[in-house]
CSV table of C-alpha atoms in Angstrom, one decimal:
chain,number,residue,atom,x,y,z
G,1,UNK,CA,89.0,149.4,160.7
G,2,UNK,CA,92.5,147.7,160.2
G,3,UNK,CA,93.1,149.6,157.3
G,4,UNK,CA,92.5,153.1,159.1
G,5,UNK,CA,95.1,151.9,161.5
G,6,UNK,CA,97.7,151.0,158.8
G,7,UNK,CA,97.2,154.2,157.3
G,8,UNK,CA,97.4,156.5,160.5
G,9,UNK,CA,100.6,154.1,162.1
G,10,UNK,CA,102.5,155.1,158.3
G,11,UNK,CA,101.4,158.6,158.5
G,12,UNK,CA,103.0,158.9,161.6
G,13,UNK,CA,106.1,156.9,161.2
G,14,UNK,CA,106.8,159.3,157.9
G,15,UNK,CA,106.6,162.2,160.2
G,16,UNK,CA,108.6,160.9,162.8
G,17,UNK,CA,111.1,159.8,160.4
G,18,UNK,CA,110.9,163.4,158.9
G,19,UNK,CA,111.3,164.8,162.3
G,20,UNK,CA,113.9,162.7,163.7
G,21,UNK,CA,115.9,161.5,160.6
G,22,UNK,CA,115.1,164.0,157.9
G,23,UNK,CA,115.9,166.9,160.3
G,24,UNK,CA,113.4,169.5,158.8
G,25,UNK,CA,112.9,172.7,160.4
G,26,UNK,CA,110.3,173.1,163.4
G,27,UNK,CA,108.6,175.3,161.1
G,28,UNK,CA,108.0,172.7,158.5
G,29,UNK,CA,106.6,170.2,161.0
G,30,UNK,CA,103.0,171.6,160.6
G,31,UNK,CA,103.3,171.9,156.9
G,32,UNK,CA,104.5,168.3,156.9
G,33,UNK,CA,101.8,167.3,158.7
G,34,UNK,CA,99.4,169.0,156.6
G,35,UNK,CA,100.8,167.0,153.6
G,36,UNK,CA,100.4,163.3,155.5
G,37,UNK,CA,96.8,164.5,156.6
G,38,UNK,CA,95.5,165.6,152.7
G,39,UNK,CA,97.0,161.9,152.0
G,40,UNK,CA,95.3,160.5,154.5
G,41,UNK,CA,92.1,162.5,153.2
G,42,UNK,CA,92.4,160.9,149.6
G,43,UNK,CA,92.8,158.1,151.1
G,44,UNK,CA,89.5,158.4,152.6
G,45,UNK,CA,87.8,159.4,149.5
G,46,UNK,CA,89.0,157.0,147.0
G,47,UNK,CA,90.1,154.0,148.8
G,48,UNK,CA,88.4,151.5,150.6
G,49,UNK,CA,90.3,150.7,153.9
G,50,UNK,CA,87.3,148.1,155.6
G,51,UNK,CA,87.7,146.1,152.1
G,52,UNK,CA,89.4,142.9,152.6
G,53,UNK,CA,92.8,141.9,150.7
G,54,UNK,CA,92.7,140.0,147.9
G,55,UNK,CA,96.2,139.5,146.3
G,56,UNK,CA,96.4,139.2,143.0
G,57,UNK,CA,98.2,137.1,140.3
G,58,UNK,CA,99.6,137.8,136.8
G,59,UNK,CA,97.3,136.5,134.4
G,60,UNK,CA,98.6,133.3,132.1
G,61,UNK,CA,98.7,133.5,128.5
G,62,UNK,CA,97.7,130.5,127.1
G,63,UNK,CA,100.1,129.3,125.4
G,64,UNK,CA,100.2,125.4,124.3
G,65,UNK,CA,102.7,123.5,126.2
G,66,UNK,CA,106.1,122.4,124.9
G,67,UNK,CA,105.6,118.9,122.8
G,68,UNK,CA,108.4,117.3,124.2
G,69,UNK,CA,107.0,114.0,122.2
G,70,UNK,CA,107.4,115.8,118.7
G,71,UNK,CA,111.3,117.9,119.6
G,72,UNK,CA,112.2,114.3,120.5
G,73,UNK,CA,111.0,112.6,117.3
G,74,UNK,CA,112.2,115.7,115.7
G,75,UNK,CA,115.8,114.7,116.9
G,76,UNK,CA,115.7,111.5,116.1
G,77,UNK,CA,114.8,112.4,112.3
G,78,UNK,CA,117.1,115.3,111.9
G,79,UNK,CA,119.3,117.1,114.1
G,80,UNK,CA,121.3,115.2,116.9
G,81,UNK,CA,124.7,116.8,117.1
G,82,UNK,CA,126.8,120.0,115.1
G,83,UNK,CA,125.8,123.8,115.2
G,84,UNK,CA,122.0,123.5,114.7
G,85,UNK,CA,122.0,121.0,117.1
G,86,UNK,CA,122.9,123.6,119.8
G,87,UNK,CA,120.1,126.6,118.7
G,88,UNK,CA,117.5,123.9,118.9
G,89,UNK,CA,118.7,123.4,122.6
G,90,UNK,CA,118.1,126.9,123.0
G,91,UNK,CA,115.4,127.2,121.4
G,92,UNK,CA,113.3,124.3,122.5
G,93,UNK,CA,114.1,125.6,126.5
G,94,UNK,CA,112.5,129.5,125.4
G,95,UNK,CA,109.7,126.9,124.2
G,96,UNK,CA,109.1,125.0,127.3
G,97,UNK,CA,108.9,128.3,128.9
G,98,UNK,CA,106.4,129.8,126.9
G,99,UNK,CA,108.5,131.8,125.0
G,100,UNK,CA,107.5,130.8,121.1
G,101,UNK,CA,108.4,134.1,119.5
G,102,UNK,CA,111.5,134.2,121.3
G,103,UNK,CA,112.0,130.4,120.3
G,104,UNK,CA,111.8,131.7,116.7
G,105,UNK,CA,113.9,134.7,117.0
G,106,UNK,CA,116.8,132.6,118.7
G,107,UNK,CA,116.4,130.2,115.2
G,108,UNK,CA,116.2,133.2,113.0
G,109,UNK,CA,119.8,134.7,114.5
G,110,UNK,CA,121.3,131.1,113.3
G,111,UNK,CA,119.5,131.5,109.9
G,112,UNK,CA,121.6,134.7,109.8
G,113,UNK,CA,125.1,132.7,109.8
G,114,UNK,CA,124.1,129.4,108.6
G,115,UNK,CA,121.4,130.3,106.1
G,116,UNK,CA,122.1,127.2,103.9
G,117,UNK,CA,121.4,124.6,107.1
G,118,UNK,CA,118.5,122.9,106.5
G,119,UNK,CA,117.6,121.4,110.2
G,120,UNK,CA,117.8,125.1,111.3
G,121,UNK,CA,114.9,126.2,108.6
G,122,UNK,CA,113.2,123.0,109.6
G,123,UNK,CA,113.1,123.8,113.3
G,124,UNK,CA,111.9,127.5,112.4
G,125,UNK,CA,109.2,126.0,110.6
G,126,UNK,CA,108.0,124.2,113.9
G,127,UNK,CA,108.6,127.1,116.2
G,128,UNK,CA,106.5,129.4,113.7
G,129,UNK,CA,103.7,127.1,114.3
G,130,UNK,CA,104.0,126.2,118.0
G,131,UNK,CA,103.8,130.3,118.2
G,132,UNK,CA,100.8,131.0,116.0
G,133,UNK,CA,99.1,127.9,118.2
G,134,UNK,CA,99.2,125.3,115.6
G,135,UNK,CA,98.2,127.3,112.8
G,136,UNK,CA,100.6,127.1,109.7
G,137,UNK,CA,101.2,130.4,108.9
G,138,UNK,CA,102.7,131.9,105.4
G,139,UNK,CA,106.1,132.4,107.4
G,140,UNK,CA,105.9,128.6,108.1
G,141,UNK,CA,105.3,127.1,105.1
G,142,UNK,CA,108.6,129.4,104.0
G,143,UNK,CA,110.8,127.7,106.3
G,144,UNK,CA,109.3,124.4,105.5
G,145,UNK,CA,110.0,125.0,102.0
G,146,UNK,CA,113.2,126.4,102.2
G,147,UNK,CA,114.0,123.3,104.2
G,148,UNK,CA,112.6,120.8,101.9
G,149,UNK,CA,114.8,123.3,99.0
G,150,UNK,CA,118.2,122.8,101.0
G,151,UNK,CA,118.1,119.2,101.5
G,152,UNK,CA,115.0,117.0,99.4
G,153,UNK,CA,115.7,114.2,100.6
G,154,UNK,CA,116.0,114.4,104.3
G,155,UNK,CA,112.8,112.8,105.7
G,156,UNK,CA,112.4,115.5,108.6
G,157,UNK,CA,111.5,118.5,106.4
G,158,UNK,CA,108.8,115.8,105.1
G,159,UNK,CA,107.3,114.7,108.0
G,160,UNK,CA,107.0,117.9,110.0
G,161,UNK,CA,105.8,119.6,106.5
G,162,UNK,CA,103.2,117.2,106.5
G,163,UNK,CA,102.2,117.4,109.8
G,164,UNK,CA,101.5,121.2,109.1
G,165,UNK,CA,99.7,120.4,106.7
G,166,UNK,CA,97.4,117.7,107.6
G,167,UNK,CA,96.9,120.0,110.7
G,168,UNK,CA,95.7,122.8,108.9
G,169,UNK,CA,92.9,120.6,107.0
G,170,UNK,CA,95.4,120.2,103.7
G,171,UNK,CA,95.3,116.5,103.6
G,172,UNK,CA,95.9,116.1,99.9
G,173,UNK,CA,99.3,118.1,100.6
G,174,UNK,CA,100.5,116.2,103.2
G,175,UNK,CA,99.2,112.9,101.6
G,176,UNK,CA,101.8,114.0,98.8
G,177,UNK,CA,104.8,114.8,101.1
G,178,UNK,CA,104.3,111.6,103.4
G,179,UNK,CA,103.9,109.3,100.4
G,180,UNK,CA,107.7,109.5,99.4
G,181,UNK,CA,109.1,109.2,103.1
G,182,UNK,CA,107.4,105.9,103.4
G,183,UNK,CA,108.6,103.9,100.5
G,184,UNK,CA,111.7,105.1,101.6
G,185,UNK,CA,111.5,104.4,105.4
G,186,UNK,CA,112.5,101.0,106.9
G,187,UNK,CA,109.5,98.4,106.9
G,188,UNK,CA,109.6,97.8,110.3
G,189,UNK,CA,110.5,101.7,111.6
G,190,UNK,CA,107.9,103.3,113.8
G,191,UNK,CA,107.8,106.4,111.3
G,192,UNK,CA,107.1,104.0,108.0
G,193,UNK,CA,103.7,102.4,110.6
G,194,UNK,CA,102.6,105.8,111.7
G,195,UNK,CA,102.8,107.6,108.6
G,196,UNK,CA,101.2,104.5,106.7
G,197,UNK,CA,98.2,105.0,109.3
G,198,UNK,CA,98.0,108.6,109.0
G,199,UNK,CA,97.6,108.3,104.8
G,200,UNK,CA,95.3,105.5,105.3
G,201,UNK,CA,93.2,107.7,107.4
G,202,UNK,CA,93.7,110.5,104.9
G,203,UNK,CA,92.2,108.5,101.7
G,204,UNK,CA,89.7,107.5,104.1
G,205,UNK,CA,88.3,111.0,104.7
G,206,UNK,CA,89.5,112.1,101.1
G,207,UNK,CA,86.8,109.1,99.9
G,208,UNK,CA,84.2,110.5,101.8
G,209,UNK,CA,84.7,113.9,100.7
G,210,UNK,CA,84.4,112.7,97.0
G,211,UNK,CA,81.8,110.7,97.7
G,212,UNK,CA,79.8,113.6,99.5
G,213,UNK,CA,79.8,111.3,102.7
G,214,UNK,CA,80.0,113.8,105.9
């Protein structure tokens, strides 16, 4: 019943306003009123005016929230200051919105200027797999690579590499990557004990396989 009395109170403000503010012709007022009721007609045939409202929200991609964790170990292994320093600001806060592929794009328009910085291929890798949801895609492992290229011996392009990689069920690779960074790493630095866990786990499952354990 509400809904009939929405609908007839704007039918009749339109005409009024029509009448009153429009200024049409006396002659049109019939017509006009024609028009409102054929509405009004439609209304009755498709809508449903005794249905009650039920507002409705946008749907939510589901997209995997920001790591803020990994961006900060990610600073603390490779970019802290300069250029690249400022398009992973921007980047990361498209990230925390949900925004990966613009996250990617925004690296990819450095990558155009500074195609030689290896931080900047580094943090594309990362953004190419926070926007394919963890998988490490052909695109990734380019970046990665091209990273690992620029600069061999930076230990970033190496961990988050690996990371991929181990992700992705390519333990042997990663094994291979990590195994470098943590004869080089401090003996007492919180990389050197993770990554020395994460290989120890790696031969552990890379036994089993071997040995046809499941």
């Amino acid at each position: 019943m509400t809904g009939w009395l929405i609908a007839f109170a704007l039918a009749a403000l339109v005409l009024a306003g029509l009448v009153l503010l429009g200024r049409i012709p006396r002659s049109a007022w019939e017509i006009s009123a024609a028009a409102l009721l054929f509405g009004l007609a439609g209304y009755a045939w498709q809508g449903n005016p005794g249905l009650a409202g039920a507002p409705r929200q946008l749907a939510q991609a589901d997209a995997q929230p920001f790591d803020e964790a990994l961006a900060e170990k990610r600073r603390g292994l490779a970019e802290r200051f300069g250029p690249a320093a400022q398009w992973m600001m921007l980047s990361d806060g498209l990230a925390r919105q949900g925004k990966t592929k613009a996250a990617a794009n925004v690296l990819l328009s450095a990558l155009r200027d500074q195609p030689d910085d290896a931080n900047l291929w580094l943090g594309l890798g990362n953004a190419l797999v926070a926007h394919g949801d963890g998988m490490l895609s052909p695109g990734a492992q380019f970046a990665y690579r091209k990273a690992l290229a620029i600069d061999p011996d930076a230990p970033a392009p190496r961990y988050f590499y690996g990371l991929a990689l181990a992700r992705a069920g390519q333990l042997q690779a990663a094994r291979d990557l990590w195994a470098p960074l943590v004869a080089r790493a401090p003996a007492d630095s919180e990389v050197r004990k993770e990554l020395e866990s994460n290989i120890a786990r790696i031969d552990a499952m890379l036994a089993g396989i071997q040995s046809g354990q499941p």
